[in-house]
Amino acid sequence: MARAQRREQAQAWLERVGLGTQARQLPHRVSGGQRQRVQLARALAARPRAVLMDEPFGALDAQTRAGMQDLLVEVLHGTGATVVFVTHDVDEALFLGDRVALLGAGGLVAVRDVPRPRDRGAHDDPARLALRRDVLTSLGT
């Protein structure tokens, strides 16, 4: 790919993650949330079939974390990419996942399908609460 095409693609991805005007910022001048947005753009710019994300939002505050979760869902739409998202946050797993794999000391403990549509406000939905309880029980908590 020619240099001009790479720049154009990078700019398009920065715009897609809401950082189009920040392209020239130095790394030490951007926030943790902005760094995560850049990492997301970098991971998806190559149009991978699969992406491993290991606790990518763990160091973010709750508000930024929720925003990044929403952005991830939005940005992934239509890419066809499969994401393996590692998290210790059950609510995050249930919001982001189509399927949740539960790991224990001996390996895979269980796999649960997560019903759709995604709705951040569905915390009191009986089916979601039952699934959350099931996941926590399977993890022994």
Coordinates of C-alpha atoms in Angstrom, one line a residue:
M1 CA 0.0 0.0 0.0
A2 CA 1.3 3.4 -0.9
R3 CA 2.2 5.9 1.8
A4 CA -0.6 8.3 0.8
Q5 CA -3.1 5.4 1.0
R6 CA -1.8 4.4 4.5
R7 CA -2.2 8.0 5.7
E8 CA -5.7 8.3 4.2
Q9 CA -6.7 5.0 5.9
A10 CA -5.2 6.0 9.2
Q11 CA -7.0 9.4 9.1
A12 CA -10.3 7.6 8.2
W13 CA -9.9 5.3 11.2
L14 CA -9.0 8.2 13.6
E15 CA -12.1 9.9 12.4
R16 CA -14.1 6.8 13.0
V17 CA -13.0 6.6 16.6
G18 CA -13.6 10.3 17.1
L19 CA -10.0 11.5 17.0
G20 CA -9.9 13.0 13.5
T21 CA -8.8 16.4 14.7
Q22 CA -6.1 14.9 17.1
A23 CA -4.0 13.2 14.4
R24 CA -1.0 15.4 15.1
Q25 CA -1.0 15.2 18.9
L26 CA 2.0 13.8 20.6
P27 CA 1.4 10.6 22.7
H28 CA 2.1 12.3 26.0
R29 CA -0.6 14.9 25.3
V30 CA -3.5 12.6 24.9
S31 CA -5.7 11.0 27.6
G32 CA -5.9 7.3 28.5
G33 CA -9.3 7.1 26.7
Q34 CA -7.8 8.7 23.6
R35 CA -4.9 6.2 23.7
Q36 CA -7.4 3.4 23.8
R37 CA -9.2 4.8 20.8
V38 CA -6.0 5.0 18.9
Q39 CA -5.2 1.4 19.8
L40 CA -8.7 0.3 18.6
A41 CA -8.2 2.2 15.3
R42 CA -4.7 0.6 14.9
A43 CA -6.0 -2.9 15.6
L44 CA -8.9 -2.6 13.1
A45 CA -7.2 -0.6 10.3
A46 CA -5.6 -3.7 8.9
R47 CA -9.0 -5.3 8.6
P48 CA -8.2 -8.4 10.6
R49 CA -10.5 -11.4 10.8
A50 CA -9.9 -11.6 14.5
V51 CA -8.6 -9.3 17.3
L52 CA -7.5 -10.2 20.8
M53 CA -8.3 -7.5 23.3
D54 CA -6.9 -8.3 26.8
E55 CA -8.4 -6.1 29.5
P56 CA -8.2 -3.0 27.2
F57 CA -10.5 -0.8 29.3
G58 CA -9.3 -1.9 32.7
A59 CA -7.3 1.2 33.6
L60 CA -10.1 3.6 32.5
D61 CA -12.6 5.4 34.8
A62 CA -16.2 4.2 34.7
Q63 CA -17.5 7.0 32.4
T64 CA -14.6 6.6 29.9
R65 CA -14.9 2.8 30.0
A66 CA -18.6 2.9 29.2
G67 CA -17.9 5.3 26.3
M68 CA -15.2 3.0 25.0
Q69 CA -17.6 0.0 25.2
D70 CA -20.2 1.8 23.2
L71 CA -17.5 2.9 20.7
L72 CA -16.2 -0.6 20.3
V73 CA -19.7 -1.9 19.5
E74 CA -20.3 0.9 17.0
V75 CA -16.9 0.6 15.3
L76 CA -17.0 -3.2 15.0
H77 CA -20.4 -3.0 13.3
G78 CA -19.9 -4.1 9.7
T79 CA -16.2 -5.0 10.0
G80 CA -16.8 -8.7 10.1
A81 CA -14.1 -9.0 12.7
T82 CA -14.3 -11.4 15.5
V83 CA -13.1 -10.1 18.9
V84 CA -11.9 -12.2 21.7
F85 CA -12.3 -9.7 24.6
V86 CA -10.7 -10.7 27.9
T87 CA -12.3 -9.1 31.0
H88 CA -12.9 -9.8 34.7
D89 CA -16.0 -7.5 34.6
V90 CA -19.1 -9.7 34.2
D91 CA -21.3 -6.7 33.2
E92 CA -18.8 -5.7 30.6
A93 CA -18.7 -9.2 29.2
L94 CA -22.5 -9.4 29.1
F95 CA -22.8 -6.0 27.3
L96 CA -20.1 -6.6 24.7
G97 CA -20.3 -10.3 24.2
D98 CA -22.4 -12.4 21.9
R99 CA -21.0 -15.4 23.8
V100 CA -19.2 -15.5 27.1
A101 CA -16.6 -18.1 27.8
L102 CA -15.9 -18.6 31.5
L103 CA -12.4 -19.7 32.4
G104 CA -11.3 -21.2 35.7
A105 CA -8.0 -22.6 37.0
G106 CA -8.5 -25.8 35.0
G107 CA -9.5 -24.1 31.8
L108 CA -12.9 -23.6 30.2
V109 CA -15.7 -23.8 32.8
A110 CA -18.7 -22.9 30.7
V111 CA -19.9 -21.0 27.6
R112 CA -23.0 -18.9 27.7
D113 CA -24.8 -17.2 24.8
V114 CA -25.8 -13.6 25.5
P115 CA -29.3 -12.6 24.1
R116 CA -29.5 -9.5 22.0
P117 CA -30.1 -6.6 21.4
R118 CA -27.5 -4.9 23.4
D119 CA -29.1 -2.4 25.8
R120 CA -27.0 -0.7 28.5
G121 CA -30.2 0.2 30.3
A122 CA -31.3 -3.5 30.6
H123 CA -29.7 -4.1 34.0
D124 CA -33.1 -5.0 35.5
D125 CA -34.2 -7.3 32.7
P126 CA -35.1 -10.6 34.3
A127 CA -33.3 -12.7 31.6
R128 CA -30.2 -10.6 31.9
L129 CA -30.2 -10.8 35.7
A130 CA -30.6 -14.6 35.5
L131 CA -27.7 -14.9 33.1
R132 CA -25.6 -12.7 35.3
R133 CA -26.4 -14.8 38.3
D134 CA -25.6 -18.0 36.3
V135 CA -22.3 -16.6 35.2
L136 CA -21.3 -15.6 38.7
T137 CA -22.4 -18.9 40.1
S138 CA -20.4 -20.7 37.4
L139 CA -17.4 -18.7 38.5
G140 CA -17.9 -19.6 42.1
T141 CA -18.7 -16.1 43.4

